[in-house]
Short mmCIF file of C-alpha atoms in Angstrom, two decimals:
data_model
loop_
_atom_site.label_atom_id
_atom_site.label_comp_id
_atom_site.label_asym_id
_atom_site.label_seq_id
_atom_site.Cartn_x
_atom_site.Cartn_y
_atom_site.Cartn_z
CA UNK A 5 0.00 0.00 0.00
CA UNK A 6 0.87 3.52 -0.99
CA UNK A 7 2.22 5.91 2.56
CA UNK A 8 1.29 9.68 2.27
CA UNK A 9 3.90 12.33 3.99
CA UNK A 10 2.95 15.79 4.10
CA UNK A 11 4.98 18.67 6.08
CA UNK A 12 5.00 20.48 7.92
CA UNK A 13 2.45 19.23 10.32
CA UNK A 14 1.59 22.50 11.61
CA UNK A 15 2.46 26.01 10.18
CA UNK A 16 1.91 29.63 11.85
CA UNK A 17 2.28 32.01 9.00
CA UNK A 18 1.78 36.11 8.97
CA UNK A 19 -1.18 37.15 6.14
CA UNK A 20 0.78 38.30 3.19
CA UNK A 21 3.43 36.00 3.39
CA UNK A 22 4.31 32.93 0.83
CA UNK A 23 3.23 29.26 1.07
CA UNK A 24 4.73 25.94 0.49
CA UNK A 25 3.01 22.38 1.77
CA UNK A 26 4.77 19.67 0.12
CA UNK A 27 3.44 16.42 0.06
CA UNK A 28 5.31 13.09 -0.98
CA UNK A 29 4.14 9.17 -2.23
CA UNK A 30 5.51 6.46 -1.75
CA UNK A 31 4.67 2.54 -2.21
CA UNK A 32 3.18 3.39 -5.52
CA UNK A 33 3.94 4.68 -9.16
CA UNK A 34 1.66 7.58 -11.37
CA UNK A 35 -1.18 8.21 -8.72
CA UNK A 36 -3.80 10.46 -9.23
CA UNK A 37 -3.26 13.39 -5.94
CA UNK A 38 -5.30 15.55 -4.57
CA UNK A 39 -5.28 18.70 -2.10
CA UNK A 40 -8.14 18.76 0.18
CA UNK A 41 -8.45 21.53 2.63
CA UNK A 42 -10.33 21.47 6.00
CA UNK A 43 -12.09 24.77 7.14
CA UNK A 44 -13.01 25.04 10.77
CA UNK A 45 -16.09 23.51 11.40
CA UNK A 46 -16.43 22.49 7.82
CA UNK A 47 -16.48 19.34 5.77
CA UNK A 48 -13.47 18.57 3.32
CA UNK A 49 -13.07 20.52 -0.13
CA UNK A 50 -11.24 19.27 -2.67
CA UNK A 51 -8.86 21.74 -3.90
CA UNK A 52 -6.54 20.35 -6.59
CA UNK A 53 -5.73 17.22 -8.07
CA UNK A 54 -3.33 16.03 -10.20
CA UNK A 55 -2.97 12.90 -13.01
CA UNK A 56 0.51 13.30 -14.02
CA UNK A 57 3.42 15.52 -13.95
CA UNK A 58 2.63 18.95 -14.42
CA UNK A 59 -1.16 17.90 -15.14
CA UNK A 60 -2.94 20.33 -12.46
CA UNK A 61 -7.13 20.43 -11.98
CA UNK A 62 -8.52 23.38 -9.81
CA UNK A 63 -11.80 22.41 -8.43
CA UNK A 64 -12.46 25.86 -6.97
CA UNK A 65 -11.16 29.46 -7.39
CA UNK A 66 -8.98 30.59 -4.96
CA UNK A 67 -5.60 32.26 -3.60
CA UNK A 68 -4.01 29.17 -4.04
CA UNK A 69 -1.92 27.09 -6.80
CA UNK A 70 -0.81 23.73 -7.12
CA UNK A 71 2.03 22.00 -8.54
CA UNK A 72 3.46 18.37 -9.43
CA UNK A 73 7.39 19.03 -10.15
CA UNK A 74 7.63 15.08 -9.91
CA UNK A 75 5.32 11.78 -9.97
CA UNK A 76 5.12 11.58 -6.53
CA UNK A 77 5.28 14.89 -5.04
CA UNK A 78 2.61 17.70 -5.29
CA UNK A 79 3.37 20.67 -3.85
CA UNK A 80 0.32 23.65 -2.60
CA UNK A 81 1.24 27.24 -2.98
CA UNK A 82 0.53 30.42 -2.53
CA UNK A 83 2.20 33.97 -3.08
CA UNK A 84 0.36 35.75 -0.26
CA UNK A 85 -1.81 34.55 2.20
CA UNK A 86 -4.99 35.37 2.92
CA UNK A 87 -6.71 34.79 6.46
CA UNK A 88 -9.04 32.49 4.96
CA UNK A 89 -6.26 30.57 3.64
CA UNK A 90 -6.00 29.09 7.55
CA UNK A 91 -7.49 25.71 7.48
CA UNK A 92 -5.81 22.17 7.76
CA UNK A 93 -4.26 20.50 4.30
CA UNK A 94 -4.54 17.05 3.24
CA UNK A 95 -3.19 15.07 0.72
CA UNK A 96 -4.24 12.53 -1.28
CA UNK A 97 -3.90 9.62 -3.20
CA UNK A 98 -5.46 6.88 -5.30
CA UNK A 99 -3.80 3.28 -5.37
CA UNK A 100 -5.49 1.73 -8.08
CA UNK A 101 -3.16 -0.77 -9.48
CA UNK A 102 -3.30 -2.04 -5.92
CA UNK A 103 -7.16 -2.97 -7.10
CA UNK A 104 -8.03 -1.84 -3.66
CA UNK A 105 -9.11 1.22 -4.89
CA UNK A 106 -8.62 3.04 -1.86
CA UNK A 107 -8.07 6.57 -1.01
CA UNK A 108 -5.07 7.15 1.21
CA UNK A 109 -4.76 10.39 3.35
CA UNK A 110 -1.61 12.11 4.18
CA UNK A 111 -1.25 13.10 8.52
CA UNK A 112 -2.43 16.82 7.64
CA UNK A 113 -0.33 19.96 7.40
CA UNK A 114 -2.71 22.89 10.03
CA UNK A 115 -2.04 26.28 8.82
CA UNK A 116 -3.12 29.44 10.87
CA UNK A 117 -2.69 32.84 9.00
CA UNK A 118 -2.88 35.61 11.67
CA UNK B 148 -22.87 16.16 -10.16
CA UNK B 149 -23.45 14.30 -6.22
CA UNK B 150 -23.55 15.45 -2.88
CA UNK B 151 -23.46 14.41 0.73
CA UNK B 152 -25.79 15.03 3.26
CA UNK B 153 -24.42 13.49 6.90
CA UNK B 154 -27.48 14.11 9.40
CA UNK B 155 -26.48 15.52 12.97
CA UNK B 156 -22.98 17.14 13.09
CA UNK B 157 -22.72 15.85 16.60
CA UNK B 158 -24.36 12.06 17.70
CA UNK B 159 -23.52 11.36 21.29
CA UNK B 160 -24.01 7.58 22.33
CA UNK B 161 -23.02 5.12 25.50
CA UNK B 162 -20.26 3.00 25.58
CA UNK B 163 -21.87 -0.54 24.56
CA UNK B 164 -24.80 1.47 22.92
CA UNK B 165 -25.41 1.19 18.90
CA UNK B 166 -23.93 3.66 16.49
CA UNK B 167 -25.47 4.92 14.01
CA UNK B 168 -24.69 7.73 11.47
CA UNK B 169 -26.64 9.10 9.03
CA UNK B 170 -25.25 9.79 4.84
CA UNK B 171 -27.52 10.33 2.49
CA UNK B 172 -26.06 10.79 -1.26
CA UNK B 173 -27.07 12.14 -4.65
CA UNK B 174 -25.18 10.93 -7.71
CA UNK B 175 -26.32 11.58 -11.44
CA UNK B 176 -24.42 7.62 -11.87
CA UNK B 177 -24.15 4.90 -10.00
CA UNK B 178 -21.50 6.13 -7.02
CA UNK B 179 -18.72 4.22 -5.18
CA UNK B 180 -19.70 5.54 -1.47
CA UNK B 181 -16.85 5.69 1.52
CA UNK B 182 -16.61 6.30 5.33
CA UNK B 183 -14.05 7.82 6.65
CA UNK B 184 -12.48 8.22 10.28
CA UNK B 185 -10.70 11.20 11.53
CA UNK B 186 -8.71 10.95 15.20
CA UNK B 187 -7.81 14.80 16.38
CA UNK B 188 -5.02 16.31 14.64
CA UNK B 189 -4.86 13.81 12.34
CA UNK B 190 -5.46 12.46 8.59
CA UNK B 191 -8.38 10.15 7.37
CA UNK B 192 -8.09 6.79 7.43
CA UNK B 193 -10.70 4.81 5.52
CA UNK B 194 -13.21 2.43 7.86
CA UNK B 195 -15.28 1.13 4.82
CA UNK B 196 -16.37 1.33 0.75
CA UNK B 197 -18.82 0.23 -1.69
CA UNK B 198 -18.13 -0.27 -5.05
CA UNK B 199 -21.08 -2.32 -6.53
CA UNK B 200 -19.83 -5.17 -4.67
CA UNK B 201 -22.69 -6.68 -1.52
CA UNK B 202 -24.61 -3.80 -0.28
CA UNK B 203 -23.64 -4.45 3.25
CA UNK B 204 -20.26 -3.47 3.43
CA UNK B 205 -17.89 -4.48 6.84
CA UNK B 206 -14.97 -2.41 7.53
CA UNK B 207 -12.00 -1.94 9.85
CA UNK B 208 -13.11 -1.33 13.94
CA UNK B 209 -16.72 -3.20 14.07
CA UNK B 210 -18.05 -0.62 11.87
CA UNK B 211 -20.74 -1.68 9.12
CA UNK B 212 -22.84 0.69 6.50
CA UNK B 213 -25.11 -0.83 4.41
CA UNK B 214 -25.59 0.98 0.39
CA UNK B 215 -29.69 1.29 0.20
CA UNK B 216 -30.21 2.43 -3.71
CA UNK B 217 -34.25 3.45 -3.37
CA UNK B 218 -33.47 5.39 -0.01
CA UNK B 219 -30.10 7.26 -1.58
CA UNK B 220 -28.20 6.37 1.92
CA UNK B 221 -24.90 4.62 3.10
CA UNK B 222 -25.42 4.56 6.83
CA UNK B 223 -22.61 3.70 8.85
CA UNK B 224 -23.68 1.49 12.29
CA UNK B 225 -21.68 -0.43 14.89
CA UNK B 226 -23.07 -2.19 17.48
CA UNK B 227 -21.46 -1.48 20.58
CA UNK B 228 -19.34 1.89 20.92
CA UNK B 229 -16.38 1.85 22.30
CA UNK B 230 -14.75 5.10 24.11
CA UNK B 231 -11.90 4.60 21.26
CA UNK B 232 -14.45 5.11 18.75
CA UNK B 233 -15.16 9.10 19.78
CA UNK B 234 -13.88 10.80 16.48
CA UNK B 235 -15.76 12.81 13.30
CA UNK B 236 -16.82 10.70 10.56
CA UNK B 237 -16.98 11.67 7.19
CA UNK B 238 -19.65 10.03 3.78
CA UNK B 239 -17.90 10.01 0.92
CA UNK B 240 -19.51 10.12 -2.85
CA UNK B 241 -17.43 9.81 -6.11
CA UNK B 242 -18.70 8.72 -9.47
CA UNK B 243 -17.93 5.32 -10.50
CA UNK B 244 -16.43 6.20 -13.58
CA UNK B 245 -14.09 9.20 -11.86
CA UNK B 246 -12.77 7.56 -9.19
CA UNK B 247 -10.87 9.41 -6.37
CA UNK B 248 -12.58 12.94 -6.79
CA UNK B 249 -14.18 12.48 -3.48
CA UNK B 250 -17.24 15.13 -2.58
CA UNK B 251 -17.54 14.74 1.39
CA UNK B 252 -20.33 14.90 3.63
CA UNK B 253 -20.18 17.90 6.47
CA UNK B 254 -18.92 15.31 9.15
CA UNK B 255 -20.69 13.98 12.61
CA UNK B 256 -18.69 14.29 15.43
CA UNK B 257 -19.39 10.57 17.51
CA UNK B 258 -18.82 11.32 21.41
CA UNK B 259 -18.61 8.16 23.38
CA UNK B 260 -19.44 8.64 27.12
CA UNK B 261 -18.58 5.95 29.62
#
């Protein structure tokens, strides 16, 4: 089965300042990734996701880009923060050559933009 | 298009006492439906799926849900609670033929009390 590592776990970050979660796969080869995010008190939105190298989907329009320099690392940016940007990041992938077709989450990066 | 509808954002139960949460889905296909368990601070780590297989669907911790087609649900039960089982649970919906783009229910907080 495929592990997913995300960091950092937590991140404290002034508004107007720059972003970079990275997120790394391993176990697995050419998964499909996503970038979910987490609002307090809020269900899980799918942000991003990602077939291939340098293959980017937005699912919603935001202050936030996405980026897959390599098969199994996906990266979630942003050039200034916003305080809605706070929220806690997951990452995701598919394992479907395992035939288990199972989702597996990443541990979660928090992020709180004061 | 589908959506998730989890009833009660907070179910409070026993310890020994049946769990049961509520997911109700719309799809536009047939959908692959998920539960998912998150522990504080953490990532989601899949307790059950369907995917066209048997309706009634057993997953990891005692936990059951059981796909009902004509009443568009997936609940998830469990017989007897256990304190460990105090988390927030999430119904998941994807398409069957877009596997891994994963629209999530709002989440029900499950507090056990001894």
């Amino acid at each position: 089965s495929q592990t997913i590592h995300q960091w950092p776990a937590t991140l404290v970050q002034p508004v107007g300042s720059p972003l970079s979660l990275e997120c790394t796969v391993e176990g697995t080869s050419n998964p499909n990734l996503y970038w979910y995010r987490q609002a307090a008190g809020r269900g899980l939105q799918l942000l991003f996701y990602s077939v291939g190298i340098g293959q980017i989907s937005s699912e919603v329009p935001q202050n936030l880009s996405a980026s897959r320099p390599q098969d199994r690392q996906f990266i979630l940016s942003s050039k200034k923060l916003l305080l809605s940007d706070s929220g806690f990041y997951l990452c995701a992938g598919d394992d479907i050559i395992a035939v288990q077709e199972t989702q597996y989450f990443g541990p979660g990066t928090r992020l709180l933009v004061l | 298009a589908q959506s998730v509808t989890q009833l009660g954002s907070h179910v409070s139960v026993s310890e020994g006492a049946l769990v049961l949460l509520r997911c109700n889905y719309s799809s536009s296909v047939p959908p692959y439906l998920f539960w998912y368990v998150q522990y504080p601070n953490q990532g989601l780590q899949l307790l059950l799926k369907y995917t066209s297989a048997a309706t009634l669907v057993k997953g990891i911790n005692g936990f059951e849900a059981e796909f009902k087609k004509s009443e568009t649900s997936f609940h998830l039960t469990k017989p007897s609670a256990h304190m460990s089982d105090a988390a927030e649970y999430f119904c998941a919906v994807t398409p069957g033929t877009s596997y891994g783009k994963l629209t999530f229910g709002q989440g029900t907080i499950l507090t056990v009390h001894p």
